[in-house]
Short mmCIF file of C-alpha atoms and ligand atoms in Angstrom, two decimals:
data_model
loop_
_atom_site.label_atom_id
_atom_site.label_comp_id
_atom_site.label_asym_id
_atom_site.label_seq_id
_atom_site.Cartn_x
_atom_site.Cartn_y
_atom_site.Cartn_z
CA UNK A 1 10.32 2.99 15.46
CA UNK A 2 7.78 2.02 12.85
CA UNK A 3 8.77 -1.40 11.87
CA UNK A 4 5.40 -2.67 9.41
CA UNK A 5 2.31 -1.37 7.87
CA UNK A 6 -0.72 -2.55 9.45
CA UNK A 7 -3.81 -1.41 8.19
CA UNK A 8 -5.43 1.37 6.29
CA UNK A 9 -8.84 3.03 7.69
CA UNK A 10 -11.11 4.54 5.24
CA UNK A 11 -14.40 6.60 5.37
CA UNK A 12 -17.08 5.62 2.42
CA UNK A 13 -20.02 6.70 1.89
CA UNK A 14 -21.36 3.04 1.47
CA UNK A 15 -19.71 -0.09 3.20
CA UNK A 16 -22.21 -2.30 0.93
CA UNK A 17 -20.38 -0.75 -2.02
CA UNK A 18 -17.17 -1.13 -0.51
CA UNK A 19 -17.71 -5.11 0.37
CA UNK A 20 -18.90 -5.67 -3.43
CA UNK A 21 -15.41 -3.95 -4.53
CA UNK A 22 -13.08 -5.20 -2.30
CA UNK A 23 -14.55 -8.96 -2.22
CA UNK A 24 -14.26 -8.50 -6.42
CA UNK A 25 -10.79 -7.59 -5.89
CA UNK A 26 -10.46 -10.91 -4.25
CA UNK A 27 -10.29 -9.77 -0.49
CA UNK A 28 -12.56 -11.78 2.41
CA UNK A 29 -14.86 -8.88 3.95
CA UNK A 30 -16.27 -9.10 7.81
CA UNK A 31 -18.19 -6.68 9.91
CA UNK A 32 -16.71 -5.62 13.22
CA UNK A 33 -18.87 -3.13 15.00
CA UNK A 34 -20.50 -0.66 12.72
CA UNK A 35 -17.42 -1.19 10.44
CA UNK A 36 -16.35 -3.69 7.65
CA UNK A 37 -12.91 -4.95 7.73
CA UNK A 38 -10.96 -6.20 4.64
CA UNK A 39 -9.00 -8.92 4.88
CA UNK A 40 -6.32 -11.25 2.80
CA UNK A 41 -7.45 -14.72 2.63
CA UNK A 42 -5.09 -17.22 4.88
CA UNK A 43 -3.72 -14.32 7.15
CA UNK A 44 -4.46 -12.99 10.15
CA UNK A 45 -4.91 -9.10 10.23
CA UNK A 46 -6.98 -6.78 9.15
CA UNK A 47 -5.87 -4.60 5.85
CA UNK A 48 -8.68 -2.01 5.15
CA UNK A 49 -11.36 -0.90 7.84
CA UNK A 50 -14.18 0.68 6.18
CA UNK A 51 -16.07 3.27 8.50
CA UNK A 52 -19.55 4.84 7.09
CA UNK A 53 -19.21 8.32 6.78
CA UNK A 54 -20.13 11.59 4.15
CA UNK A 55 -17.85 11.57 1.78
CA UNK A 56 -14.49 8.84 1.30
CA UNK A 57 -11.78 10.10 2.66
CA UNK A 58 -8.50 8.57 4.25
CA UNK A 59 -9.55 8.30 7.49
CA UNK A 60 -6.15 6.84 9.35
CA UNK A 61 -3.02 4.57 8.41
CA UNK A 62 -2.02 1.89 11.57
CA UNK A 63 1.83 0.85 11.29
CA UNK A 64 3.21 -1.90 13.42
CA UNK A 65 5.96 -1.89 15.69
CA UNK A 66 7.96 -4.47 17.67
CA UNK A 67 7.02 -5.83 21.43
CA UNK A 68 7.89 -3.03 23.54
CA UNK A 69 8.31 -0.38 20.32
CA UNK A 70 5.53 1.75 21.67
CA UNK A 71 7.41 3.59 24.57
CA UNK A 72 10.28 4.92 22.11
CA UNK A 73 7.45 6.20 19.28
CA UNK A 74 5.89 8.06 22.35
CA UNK A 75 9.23 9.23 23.50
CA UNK A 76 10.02 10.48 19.72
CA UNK A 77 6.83 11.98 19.28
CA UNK A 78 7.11 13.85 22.73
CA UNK A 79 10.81 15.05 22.04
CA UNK A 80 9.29 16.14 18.09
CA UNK A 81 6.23 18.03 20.16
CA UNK A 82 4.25 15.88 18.28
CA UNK A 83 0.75 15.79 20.60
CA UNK A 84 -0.60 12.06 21.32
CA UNK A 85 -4.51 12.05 21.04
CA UNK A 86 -7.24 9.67 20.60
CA UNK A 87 -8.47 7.60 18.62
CA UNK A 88 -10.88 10.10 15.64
CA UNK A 89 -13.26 6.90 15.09
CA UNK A 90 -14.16 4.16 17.20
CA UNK A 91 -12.21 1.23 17.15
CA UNK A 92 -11.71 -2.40 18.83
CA UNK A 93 -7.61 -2.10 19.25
CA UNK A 94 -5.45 0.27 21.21
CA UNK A 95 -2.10 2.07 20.05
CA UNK A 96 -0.67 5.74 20.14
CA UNK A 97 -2.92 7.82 18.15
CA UNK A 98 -1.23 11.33 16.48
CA UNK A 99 -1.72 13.20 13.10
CA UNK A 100 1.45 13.22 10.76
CA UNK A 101 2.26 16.78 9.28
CA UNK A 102 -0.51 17.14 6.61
CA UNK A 103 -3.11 16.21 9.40
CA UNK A 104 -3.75 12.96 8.61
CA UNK A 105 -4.70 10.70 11.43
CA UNK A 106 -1.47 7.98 12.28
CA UNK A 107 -1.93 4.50 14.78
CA UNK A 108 1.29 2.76 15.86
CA UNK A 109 0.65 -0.51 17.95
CA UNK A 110 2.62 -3.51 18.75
CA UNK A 111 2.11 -5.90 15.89
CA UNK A 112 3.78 -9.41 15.11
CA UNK A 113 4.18 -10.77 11.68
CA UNK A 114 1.53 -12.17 9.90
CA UNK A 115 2.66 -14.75 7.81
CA UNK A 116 0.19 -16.03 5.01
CA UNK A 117 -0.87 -19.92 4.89
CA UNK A 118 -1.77 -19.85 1.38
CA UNK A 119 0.47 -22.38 -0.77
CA UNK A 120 3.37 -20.37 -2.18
CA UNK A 121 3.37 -19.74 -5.77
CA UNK A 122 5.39 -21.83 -8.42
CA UNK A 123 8.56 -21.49 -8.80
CA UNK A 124 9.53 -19.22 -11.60
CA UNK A 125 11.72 -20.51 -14.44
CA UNK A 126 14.45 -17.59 -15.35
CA UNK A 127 17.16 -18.70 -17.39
CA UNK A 128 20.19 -20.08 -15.60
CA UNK A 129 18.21 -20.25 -12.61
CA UNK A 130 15.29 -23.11 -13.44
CA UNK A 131 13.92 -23.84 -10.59
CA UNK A 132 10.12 -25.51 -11.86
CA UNK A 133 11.72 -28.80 -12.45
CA UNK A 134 9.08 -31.28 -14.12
CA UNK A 135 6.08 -29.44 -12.31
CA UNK A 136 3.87 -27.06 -14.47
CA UNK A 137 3.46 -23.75 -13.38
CA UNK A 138 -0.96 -23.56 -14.94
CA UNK A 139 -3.12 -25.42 -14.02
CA UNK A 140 -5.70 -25.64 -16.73
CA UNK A 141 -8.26 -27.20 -14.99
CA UNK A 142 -8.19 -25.03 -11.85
CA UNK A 143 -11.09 -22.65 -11.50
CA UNK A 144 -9.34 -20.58 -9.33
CA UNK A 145 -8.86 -17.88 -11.97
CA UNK A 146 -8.50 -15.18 -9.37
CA UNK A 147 -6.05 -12.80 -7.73
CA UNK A 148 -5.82 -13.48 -3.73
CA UNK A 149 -4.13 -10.82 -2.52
CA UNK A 150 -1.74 -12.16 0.04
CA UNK A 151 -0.80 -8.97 2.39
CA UNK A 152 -1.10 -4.92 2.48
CA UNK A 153 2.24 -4.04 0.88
CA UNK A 154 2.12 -0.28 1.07
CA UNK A 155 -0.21 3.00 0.71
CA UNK A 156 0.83 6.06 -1.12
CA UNK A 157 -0.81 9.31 0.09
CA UNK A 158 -0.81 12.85 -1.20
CA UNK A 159 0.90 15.74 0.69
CA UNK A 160 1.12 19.39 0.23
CA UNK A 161 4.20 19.48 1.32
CA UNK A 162 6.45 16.41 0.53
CA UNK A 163 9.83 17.34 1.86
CA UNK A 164 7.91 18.36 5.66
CA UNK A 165 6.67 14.64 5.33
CA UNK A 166 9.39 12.71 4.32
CA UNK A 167 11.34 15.07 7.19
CA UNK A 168 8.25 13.84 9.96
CA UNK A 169 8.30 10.14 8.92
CA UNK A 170 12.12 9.65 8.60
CA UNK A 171 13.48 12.08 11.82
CA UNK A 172 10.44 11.37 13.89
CA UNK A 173 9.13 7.73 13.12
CA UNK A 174 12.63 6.09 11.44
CA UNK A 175 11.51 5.41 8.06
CA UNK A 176 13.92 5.72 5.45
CA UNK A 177 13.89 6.87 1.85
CA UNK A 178 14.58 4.48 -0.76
CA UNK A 179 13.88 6.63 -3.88
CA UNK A 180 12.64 10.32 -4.38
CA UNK A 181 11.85 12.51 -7.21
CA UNK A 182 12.58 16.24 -6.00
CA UNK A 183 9.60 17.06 -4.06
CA UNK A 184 7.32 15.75 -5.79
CA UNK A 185 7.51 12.24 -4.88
CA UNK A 186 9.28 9.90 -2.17
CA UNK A 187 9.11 6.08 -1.26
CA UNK A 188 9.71 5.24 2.24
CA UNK A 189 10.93 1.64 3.40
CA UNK A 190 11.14 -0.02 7.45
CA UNK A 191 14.22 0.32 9.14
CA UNK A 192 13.88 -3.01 10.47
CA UNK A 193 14.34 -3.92 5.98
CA UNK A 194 11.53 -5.51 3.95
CA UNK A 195 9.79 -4.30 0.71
CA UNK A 196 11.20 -1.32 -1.02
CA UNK A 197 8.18 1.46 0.18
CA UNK A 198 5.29 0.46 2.55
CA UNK A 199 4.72 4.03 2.14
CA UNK A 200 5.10 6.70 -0.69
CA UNK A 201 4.30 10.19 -0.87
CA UNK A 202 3.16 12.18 -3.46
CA UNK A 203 2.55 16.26 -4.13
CA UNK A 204 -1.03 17.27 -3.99
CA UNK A 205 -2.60 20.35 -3.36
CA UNK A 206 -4.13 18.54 -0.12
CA UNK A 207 -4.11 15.07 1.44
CA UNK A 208 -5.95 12.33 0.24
CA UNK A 209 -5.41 8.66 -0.63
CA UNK A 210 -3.55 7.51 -4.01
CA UNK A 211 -3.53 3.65 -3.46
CA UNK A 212 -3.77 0.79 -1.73
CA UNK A 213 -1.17 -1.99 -2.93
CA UNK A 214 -1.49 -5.49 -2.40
CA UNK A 215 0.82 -8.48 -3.35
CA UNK A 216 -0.11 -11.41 -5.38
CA UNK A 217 1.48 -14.44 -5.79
CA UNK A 218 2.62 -13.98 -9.77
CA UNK A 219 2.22 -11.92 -12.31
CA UNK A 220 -0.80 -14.17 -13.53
CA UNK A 221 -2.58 -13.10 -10.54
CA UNK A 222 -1.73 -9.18 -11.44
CA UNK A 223 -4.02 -9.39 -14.39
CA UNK A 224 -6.31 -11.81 -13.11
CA UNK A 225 -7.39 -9.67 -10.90
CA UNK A 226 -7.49 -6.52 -12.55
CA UNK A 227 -9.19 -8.54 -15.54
CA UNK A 228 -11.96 -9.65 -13.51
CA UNK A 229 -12.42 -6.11 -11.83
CA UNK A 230 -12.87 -4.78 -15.34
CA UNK A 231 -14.96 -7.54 -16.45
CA UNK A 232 -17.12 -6.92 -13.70
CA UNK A 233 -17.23 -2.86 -14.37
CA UNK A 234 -14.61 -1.40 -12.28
CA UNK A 235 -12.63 1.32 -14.07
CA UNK A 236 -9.17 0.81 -14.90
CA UNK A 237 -6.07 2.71 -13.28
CA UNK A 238 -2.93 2.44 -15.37
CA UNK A 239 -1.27 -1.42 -16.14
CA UNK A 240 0.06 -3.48 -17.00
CA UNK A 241 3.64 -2.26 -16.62
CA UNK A 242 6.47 -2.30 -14.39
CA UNK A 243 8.03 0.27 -12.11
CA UNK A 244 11.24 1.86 -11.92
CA UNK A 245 11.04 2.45 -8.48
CA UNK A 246 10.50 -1.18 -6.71
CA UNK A 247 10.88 -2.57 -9.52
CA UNK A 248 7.64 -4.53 -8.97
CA UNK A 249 4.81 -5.33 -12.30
CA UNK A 250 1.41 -3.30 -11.15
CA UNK A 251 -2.07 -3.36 -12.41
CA UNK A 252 -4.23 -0.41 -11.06
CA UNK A 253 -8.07 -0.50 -10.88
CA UNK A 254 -10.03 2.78 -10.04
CA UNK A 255 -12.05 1.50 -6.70
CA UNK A 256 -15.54 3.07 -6.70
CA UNK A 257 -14.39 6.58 -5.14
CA UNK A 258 -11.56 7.06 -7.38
CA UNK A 259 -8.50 6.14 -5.43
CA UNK A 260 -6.79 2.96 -6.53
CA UNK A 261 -6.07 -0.48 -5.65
CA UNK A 262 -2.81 -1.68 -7.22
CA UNK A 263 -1.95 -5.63 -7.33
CA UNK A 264 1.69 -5.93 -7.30
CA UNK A 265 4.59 -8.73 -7.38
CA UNK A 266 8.40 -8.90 -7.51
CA UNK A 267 9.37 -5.73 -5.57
CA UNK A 268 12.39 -5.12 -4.35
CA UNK A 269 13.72 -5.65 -1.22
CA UNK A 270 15.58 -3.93 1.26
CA UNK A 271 17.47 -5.55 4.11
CA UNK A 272 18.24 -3.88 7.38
CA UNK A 273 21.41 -2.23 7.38
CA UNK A 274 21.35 -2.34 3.64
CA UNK A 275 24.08 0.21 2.06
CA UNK A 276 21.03 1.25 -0.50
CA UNK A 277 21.73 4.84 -2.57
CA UNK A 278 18.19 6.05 -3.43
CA UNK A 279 17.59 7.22 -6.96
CA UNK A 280 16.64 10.93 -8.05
CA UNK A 281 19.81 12.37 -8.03
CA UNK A 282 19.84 12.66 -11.70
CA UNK A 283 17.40 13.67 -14.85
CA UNK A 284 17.23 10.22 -15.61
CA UNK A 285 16.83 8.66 -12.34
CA UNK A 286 14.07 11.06 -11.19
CA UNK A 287 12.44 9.85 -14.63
CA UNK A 288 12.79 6.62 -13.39
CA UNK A 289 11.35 6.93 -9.84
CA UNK A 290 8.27 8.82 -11.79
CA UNK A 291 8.02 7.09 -14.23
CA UNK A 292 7.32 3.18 -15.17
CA UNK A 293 10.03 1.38 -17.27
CA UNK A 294 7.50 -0.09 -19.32
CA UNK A 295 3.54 -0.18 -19.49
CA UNK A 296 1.13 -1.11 -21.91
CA UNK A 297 -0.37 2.12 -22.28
CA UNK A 298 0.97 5.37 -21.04
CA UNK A 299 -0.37 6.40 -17.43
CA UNK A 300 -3.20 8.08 -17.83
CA UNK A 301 -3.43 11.82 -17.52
CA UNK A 302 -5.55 11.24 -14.02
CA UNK A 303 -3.36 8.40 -12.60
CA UNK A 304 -1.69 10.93 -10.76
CA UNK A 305 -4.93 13.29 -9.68
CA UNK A 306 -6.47 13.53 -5.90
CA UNK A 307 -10.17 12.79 -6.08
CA UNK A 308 -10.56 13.39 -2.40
CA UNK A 309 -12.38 16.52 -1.76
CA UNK A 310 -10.36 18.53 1.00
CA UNK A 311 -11.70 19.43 4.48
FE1 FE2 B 1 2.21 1.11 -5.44
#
């Protein structure tokens, strides 16, 4: 079963452009092959490979599994008559390549955790709980006024047809749902527990990519980085706020083909075995999963549009 997210392949039309916005959004850029890869700063795996093509489009999404994983995703995928291809680009790893129910291309391969060396943050003081004891949390005379994003924490991608996916990625691959508005929306967690979604959903006329989200280590960092996007002309996405579903504060920047990159911190999280009721069931819950409990500005009337122009 799928156990992480690994990384997220796109086609753009330019990787120079794509280096320039990702490096501004505080990632460390490399070229492998013909391809630039994307990665956090202090860990060790890829996040975004960028492959030169037309037009931007998603071009796959590579989850981990554990040591030895790989034999029962090819046995599920055989008993689901799911077919097992090849790799659509060219790349420098292996993995079972398939395409999910809307087409788009999937990668599973045995990955271990990547854990970041980066210091942890401070300590957050919340009453009752103080826990930044005679330590300040800003450093005023830092010049590290930047976001570094520490890992990939989830994609959301459109669908056509929400309920077929959510049926694929839970029955097939193990995933499980951890909130869900109707059809219209779903966030899907690891079996194996971890972050509330490492992969959402969401109803589109066709497939495409929503956004790539990325943790950072405090909310400082959320607008840090979005502020220095904007400062340096990126368009912005919807933020600050805070989400119902995960729970985690956002920031969303428009990269340069209209998709998103999200900064997030504080999501929830989701042990293994948890007894966890997803919301939706109600009016008021499905606003909740849809909707963000608070935001400085209402999400914009495009937040929720596919830019990506279908086959
Ligand atoms: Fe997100």
């Amino acid at each position: 079963m799928i156990r992480s997210l690994n990384h997220v392949g796109l086609i753009v039309p330019s990787l120079e452009i794509g280096r320039a916005f990702y490096e501004c959004a505080g990632l460390e850029t490399r070229a492998s092959g013909r391809d630039l890869v994307c990665r956090c700063e202090g860990r060790d795996q890829d996040q975004i490979r960028l492959i030169e093509g037309p037009k931007k489009r998603l071009a796959y999404v590579s989850f981990g599994t554990h040591a030895g994983g790989l034999s029962e995703v090819r046995a599920r995928l055989e008993a689901a008559d799911v077919e097992i291809g090849h790799a659509p680009v060219e790349v420098p790893f292996g993995g079972i390549w398939f395409k999910d129910p809307d087409g788009d291309w999937i990668n599973v391969q045995e990955a271990d955790d990547a854990p970041s060396t980066l210091p942890p943050p401070p300590e957050i003081n919340a009453p009752q709980r103080y826990r930044r004891i005679g330590v300040r949390a800003c450093d005023v005379t830092s010049s590290h006024k930047r976001a570094r994003p520490r890992r990939l924490g989830h994609l959301i991608k459109f669908s056509p047809d929400v309920d077929r996916a959510v049926r694929f990625y839970s029955d097939v691959l193990g995933l499980l749902v951890s909130d869900r508005a109707l059809d219209i929306l779903a966030f899907m967690r690891s079996p194996f527990g971890g972050d509330h979604h490492m992969l959402g959903i969401a109803k589109s006329s066709h497939t495409g990519l929503h956004h790539l989200s990325f943790e950072v280590g405090d909310i400082d960092e959320i607008e840090m980085g979005a502020q220095h996007l904007l400062a340096s002309g990126y368009k912005d996405g919807f933020g600050f706020g805070r989400h119902g579903a995960g729970s985690n504060y956002f920031h969303y920047v428009r990269d340069p083909w209209n998709s998103l990159i999200e900064y997030f911190w504080d999501i929830d999280v989701i042990p293994e075995g948890a007894d966890w009721t997803p919301m939706g069931a109600s009016e008021d819950e499905m606003r909740a999963v849809l909707e963000a409990v608070w935001s400085g500005t209402p999400a914009p009337k495009d937040f929720i549009m596919n830019f990506e122009e279908p086959d």
